[in-house]
CSV table of C-alpha atoms in Angstrom, one decimal:
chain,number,residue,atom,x,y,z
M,1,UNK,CA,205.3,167.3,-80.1
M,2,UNK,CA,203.6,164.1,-78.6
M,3,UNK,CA,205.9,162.4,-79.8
M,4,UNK,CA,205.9,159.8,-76.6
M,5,UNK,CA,207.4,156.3,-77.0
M,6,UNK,CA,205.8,153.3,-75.0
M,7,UNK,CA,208.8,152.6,-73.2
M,8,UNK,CA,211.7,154.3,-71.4
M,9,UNK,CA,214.4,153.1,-68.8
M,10,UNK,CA,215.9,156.1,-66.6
M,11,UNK,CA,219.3,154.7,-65.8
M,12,UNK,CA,222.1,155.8,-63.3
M,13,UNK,CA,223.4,155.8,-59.8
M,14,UNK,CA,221.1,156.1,-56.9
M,15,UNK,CA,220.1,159.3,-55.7
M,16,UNK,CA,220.3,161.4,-59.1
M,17,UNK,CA,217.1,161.7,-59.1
M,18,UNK,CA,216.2,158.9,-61.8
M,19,UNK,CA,212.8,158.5,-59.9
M,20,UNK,CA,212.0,162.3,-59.2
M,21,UNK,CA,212.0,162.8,-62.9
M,22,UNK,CA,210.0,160.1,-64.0
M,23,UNK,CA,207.1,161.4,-62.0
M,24,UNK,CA,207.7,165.1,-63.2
M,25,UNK,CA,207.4,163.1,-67.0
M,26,UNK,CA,204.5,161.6,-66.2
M,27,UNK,CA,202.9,164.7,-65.0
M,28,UNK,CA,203.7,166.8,-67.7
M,29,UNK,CA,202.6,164.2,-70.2
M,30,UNK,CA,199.1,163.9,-68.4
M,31,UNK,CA,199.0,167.6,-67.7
M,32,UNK,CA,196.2,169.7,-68.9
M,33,UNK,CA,197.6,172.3,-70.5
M,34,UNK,CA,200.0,170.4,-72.7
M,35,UNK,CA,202.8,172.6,-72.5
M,36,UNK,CA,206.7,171.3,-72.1
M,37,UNK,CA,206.8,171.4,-68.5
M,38,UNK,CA,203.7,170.8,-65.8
M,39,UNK,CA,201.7,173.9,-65.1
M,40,UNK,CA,201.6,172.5,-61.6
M,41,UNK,CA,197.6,174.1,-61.5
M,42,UNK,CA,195.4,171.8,-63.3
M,43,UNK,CA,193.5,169.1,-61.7
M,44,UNK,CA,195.9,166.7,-63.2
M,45,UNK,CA,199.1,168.1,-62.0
M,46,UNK,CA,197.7,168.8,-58.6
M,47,UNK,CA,196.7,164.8,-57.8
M,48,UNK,CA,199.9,164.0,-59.7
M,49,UNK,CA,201.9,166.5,-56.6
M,50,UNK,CA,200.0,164.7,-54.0
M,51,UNK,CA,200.4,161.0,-55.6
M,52,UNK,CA,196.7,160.8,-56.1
M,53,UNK,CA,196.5,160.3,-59.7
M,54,UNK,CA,194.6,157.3,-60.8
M,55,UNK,CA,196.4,156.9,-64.0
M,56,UNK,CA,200.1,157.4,-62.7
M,57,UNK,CA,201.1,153.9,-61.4
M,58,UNK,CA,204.1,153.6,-59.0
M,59,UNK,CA,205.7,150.4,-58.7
M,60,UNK,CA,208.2,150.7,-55.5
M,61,UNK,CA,209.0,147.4,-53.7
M,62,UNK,CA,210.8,147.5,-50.3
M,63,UNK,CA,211.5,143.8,-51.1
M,64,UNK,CA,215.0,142.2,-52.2
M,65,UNK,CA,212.8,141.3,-55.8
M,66,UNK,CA,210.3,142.5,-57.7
M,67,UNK,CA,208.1,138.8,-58.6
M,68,UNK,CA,205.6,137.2,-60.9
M,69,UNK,CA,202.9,138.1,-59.0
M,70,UNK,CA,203.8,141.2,-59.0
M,71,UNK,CA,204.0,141.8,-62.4
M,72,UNK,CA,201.2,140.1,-62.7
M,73,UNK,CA,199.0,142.9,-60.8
M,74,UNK,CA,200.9,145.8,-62.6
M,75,UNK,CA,199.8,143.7,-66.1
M,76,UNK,CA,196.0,144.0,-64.9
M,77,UNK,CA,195.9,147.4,-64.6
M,78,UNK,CA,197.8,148.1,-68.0
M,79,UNK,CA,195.2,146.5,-69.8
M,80,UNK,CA,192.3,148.4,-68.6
M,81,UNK,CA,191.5,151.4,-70.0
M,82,UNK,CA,193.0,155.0,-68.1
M,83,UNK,CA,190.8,156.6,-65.7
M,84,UNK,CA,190.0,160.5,-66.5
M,85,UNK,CA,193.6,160.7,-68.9
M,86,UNK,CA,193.8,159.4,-72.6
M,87,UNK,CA,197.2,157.7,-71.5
M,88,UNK,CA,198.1,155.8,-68.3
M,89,UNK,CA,202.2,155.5,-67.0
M,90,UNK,CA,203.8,153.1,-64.8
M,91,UNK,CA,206.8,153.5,-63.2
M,92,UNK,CA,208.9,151.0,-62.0
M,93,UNK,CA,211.6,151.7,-59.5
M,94,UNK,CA,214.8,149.3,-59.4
M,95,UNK,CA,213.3,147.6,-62.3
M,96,UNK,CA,216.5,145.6,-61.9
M,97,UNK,CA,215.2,143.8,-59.2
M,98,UNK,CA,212.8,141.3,-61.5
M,99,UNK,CA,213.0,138.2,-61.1
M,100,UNK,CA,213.5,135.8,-64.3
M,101,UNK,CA,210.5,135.1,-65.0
M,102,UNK,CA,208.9,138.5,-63.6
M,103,UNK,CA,210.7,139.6,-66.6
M,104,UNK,CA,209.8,136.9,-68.7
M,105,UNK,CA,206.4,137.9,-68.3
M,106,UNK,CA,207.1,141.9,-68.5
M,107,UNK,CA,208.6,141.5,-71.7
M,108,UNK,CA,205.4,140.3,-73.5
M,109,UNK,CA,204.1,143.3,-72.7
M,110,UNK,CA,206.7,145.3,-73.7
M,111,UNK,CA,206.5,143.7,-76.9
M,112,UNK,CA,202.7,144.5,-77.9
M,113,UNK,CA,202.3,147.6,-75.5
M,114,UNK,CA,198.6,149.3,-75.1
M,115,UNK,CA,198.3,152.1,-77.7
M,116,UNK,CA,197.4,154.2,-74.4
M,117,UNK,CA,200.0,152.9,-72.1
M,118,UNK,CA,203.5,154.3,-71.4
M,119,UNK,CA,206.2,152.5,-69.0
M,120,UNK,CA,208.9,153.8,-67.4
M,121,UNK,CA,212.3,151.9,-66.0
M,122,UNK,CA,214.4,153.1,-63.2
M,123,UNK,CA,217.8,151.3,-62.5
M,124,UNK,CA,220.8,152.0,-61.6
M,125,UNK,CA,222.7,149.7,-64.6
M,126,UNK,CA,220.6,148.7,-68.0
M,127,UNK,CA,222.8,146.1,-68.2
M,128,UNK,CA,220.9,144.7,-64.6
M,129,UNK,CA,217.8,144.4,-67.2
M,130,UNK,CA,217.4,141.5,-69.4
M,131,UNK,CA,218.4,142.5,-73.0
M,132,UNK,CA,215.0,142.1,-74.8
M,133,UNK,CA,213.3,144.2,-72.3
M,134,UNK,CA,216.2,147.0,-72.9
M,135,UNK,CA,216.0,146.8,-76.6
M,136,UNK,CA,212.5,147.5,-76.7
M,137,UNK,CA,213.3,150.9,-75.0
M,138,UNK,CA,214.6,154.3,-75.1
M,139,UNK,CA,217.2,154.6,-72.3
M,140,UNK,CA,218.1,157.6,-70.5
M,141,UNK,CA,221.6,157.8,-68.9
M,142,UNK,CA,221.2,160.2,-66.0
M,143,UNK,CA,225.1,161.3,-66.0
M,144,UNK,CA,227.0,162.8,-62.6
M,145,UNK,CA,227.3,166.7,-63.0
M,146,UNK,CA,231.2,168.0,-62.2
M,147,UNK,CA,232.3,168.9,-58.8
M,148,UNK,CA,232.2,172.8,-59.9
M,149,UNK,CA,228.6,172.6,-60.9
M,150,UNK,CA,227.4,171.2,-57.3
M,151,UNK,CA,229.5,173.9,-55.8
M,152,UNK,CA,227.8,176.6,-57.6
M,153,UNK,CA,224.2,175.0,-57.4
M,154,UNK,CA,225.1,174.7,-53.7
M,155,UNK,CA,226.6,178.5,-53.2
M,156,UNK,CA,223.8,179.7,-55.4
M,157,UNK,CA,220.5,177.9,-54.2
M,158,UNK,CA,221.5,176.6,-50.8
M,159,UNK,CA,223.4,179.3,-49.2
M,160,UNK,CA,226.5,177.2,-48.4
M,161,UNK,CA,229.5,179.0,-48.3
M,162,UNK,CA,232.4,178.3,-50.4
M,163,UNK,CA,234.3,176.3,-48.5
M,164,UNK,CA,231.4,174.2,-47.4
M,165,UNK,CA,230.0,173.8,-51.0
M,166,UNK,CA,233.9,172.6,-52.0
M,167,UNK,CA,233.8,170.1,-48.9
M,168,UNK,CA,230.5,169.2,-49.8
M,169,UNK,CA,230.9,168.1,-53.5
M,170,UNK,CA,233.8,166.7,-52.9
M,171,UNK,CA,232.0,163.8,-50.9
M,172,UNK,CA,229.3,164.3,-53.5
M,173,UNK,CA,230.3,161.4,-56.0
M,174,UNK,CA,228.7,164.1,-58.8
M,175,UNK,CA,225.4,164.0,-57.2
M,176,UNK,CA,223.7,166.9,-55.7
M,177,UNK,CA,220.9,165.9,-53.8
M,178,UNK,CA,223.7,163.4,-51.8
M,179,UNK,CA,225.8,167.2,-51.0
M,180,UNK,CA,222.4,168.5,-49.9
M,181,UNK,CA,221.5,165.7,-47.5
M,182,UNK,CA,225.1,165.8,-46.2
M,183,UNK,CA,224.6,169.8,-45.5
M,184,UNK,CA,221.3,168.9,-44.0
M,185,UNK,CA,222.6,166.1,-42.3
M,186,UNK,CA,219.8,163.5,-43.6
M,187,UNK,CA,223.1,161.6,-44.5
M,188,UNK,CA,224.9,161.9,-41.1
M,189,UNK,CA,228.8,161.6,-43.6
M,190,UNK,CA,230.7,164.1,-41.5
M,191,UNK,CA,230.5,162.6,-37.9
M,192,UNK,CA,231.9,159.3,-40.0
M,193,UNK,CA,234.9,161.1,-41.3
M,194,UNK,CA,235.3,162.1,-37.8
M,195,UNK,CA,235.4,158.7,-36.0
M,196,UNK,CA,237.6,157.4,-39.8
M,197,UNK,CA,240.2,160.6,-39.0
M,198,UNK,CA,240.8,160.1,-35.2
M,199,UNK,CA,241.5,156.1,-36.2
M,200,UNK,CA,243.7,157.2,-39.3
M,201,UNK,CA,245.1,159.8,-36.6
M,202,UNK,CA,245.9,156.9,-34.5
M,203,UNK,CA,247.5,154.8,-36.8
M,204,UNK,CA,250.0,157.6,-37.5
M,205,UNK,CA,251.0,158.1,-34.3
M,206,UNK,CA,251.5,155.1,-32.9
M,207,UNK,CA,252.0,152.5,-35.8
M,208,UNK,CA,251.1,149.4,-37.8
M,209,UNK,CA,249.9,147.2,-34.5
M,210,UNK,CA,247.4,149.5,-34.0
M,211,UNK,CA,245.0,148.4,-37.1
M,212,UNK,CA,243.7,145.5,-35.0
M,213,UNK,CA,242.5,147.3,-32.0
M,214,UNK,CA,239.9,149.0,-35.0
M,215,UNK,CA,238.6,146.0,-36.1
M,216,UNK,CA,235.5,145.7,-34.4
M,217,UNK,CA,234.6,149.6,-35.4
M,218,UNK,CA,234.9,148.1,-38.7
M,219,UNK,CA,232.8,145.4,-38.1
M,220,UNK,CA,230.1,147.5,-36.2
M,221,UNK,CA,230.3,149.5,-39.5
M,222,UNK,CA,230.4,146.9,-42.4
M,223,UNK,CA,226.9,148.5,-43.5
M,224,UNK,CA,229.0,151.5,-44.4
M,225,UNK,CA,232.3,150.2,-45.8
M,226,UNK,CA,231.8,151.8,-48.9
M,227,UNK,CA,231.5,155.0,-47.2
M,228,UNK,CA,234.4,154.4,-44.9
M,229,UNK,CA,236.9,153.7,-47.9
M,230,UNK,CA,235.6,157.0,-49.8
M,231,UNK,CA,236.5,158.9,-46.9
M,232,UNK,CA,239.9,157.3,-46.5
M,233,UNK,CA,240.6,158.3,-50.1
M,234,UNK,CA,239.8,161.2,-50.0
M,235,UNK,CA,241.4,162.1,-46.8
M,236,UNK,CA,245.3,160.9,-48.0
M,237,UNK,CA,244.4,162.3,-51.6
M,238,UNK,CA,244.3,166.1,-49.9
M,239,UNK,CA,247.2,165.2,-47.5
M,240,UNK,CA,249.3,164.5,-51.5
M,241,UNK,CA,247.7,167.7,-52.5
M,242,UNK,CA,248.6,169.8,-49.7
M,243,UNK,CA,252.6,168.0,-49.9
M,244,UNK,CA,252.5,168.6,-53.8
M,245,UNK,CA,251.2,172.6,-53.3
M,246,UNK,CA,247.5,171.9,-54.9
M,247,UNK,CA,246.1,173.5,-51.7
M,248,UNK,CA,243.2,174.5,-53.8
M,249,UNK,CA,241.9,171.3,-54.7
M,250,UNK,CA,241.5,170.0,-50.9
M,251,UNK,CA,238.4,168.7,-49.9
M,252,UNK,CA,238.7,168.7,-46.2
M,253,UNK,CA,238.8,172.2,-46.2
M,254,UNK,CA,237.1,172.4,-42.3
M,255,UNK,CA,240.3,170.0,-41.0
M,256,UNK,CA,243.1,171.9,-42.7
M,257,UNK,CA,245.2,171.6,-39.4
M,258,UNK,CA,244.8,167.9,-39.5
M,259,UNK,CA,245.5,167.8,-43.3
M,260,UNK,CA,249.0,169.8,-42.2
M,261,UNK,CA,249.9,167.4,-39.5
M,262,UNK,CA,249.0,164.0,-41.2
M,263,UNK,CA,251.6,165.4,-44.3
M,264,UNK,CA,254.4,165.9,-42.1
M,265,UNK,CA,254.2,162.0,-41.1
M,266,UNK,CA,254.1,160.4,-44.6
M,267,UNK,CA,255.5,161.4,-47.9
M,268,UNK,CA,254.0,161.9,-51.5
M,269,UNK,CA,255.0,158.1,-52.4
M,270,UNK,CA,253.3,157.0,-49.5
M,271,UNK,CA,250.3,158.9,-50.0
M,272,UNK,CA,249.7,157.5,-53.4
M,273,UNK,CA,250.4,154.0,-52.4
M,274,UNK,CA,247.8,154.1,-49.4
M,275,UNK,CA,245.3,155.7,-52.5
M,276,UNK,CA,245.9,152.9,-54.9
M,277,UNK,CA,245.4,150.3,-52.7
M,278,UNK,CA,241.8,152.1,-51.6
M,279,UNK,CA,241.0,152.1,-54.9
């Protein structure tokens, strides 16, 4: 309908592909043919494929912050006119990281925006943003889809079978493009459940002194700590399931022998202890 508003924050967790659709908004509203998704043909939608359109602006800092001066360079170009479009879009990935007054200065913008400009806002949590800037935006949620969605998207359009597409979205977190790098092994999480299993394996067999010997494979792998614990929950949440007969909801699907053998050395109570405190 055209009905466009000057400013929009994408928000959710990284890797839903907040940033992915932000460009294929931008193309469709510079697109050609005007219809309600890119015709991928025209001239605009073809330099907008490549990144080569001179009215799409992509703000992506590898830096901890986004600064004054950078914001300043992003404000010159939104007050010029657009190049071969009537409209011109930035987007600004991990918008969250402006500074104070990097904000500060954003938000005058945002407050008496170019009839012909339109600004997008990727983050991970609105609440990251300052509240002035958020209020003078239409915000997006970009929610996680269900475990049996990914499965499905990954049976149907990936050719994963269906015990890889349940391991898979299990170690999802609801996102699918994190179960396809997993499958493709962009995200190397397997061989980390591996080393995480044999030092769980460990522990069970020879008891609570052992933790200590492990601490400098924790401390090699601080980086991935998050990862580590996910795993770990994961792991003692099937060995419960398997000791409670929910045998269909296991994750670890591929280490079913292990799943067997870790349940005959702890109980239920146990299990849900070790989860609680991961937690």
């Amino acid at each position: 309908t055209g009905q466009v508003s000057h400013g929009y924050i994408f928000e959710g967790p990284k890797g839903i592909g907040k940033f992915q659709m932000a460009r294929i908004f931008s193309q469709s509203i510079l697109c050609r043919v005007q219809g309600p998704e890119p015709c991928e043909t025209c001239p605009s939608c073809v330099k907008a494929n490549t990144g080569n359109h001179p009215d799409i602006h992509v703000v992506d800092m590898m830096e901890d912050s986004i600064k004054r001066q950078d914001i300043d360079g992003i404000l010159d170009k939104i007050y010029t006119k657009p190049y071969e479009s009537d409209r011109k879009i930035f987007i600004i990935n991990e918008s969250h990281k402006m500074t104070i007054q990097a904000a500060n200065a954003f938000l005058k913008t945002l407050e008496e925006p170019p009839e012909d400009t339109i600004i997008i806002l990727i983050t991970t949590n609105v609440n990251l943003l300052l509240p002035t800037i958020a209020s003078r935006c239409q915000n997006f949620r970009f929610e996680e889809s269900s475990y049996d969605e990914i499965e499905k998207a990954l049976v149907r359009e990936y050719n994963a079978s269906e015990d890889e597409s349940r391991l898979l979205a299990g170690y999802s977190k609801g996102i699918l493009q994190r179960a396809i790098n997993i499958k493709n092994k962009t995200f190397d999480l397997l061989t980390l459940r591996d080393q995480v299993l044999a030092i769980i394996d460990e522990l069970m067999d020879v008891g609570r002194s052992t933790p200590f010997r492990f601490e400098k494979y924790f401390d090699q792998n601080k980086n991935q700590i998050e990862e580590i614990i996910e795993i770990m929950m994961i792991w003692f949440r099937d060995v419960l399931f398997y000791k409670i007969d929910l045998k269909e909801k296991i994750v670890n699907v591929d280490k079913l022998e292990w799943v067997v053998k870790h349940s005959k050395k702890t109980n239920s109570i146990k299990c849900s202890e070790i989860y609680g405190h991961l937690q």
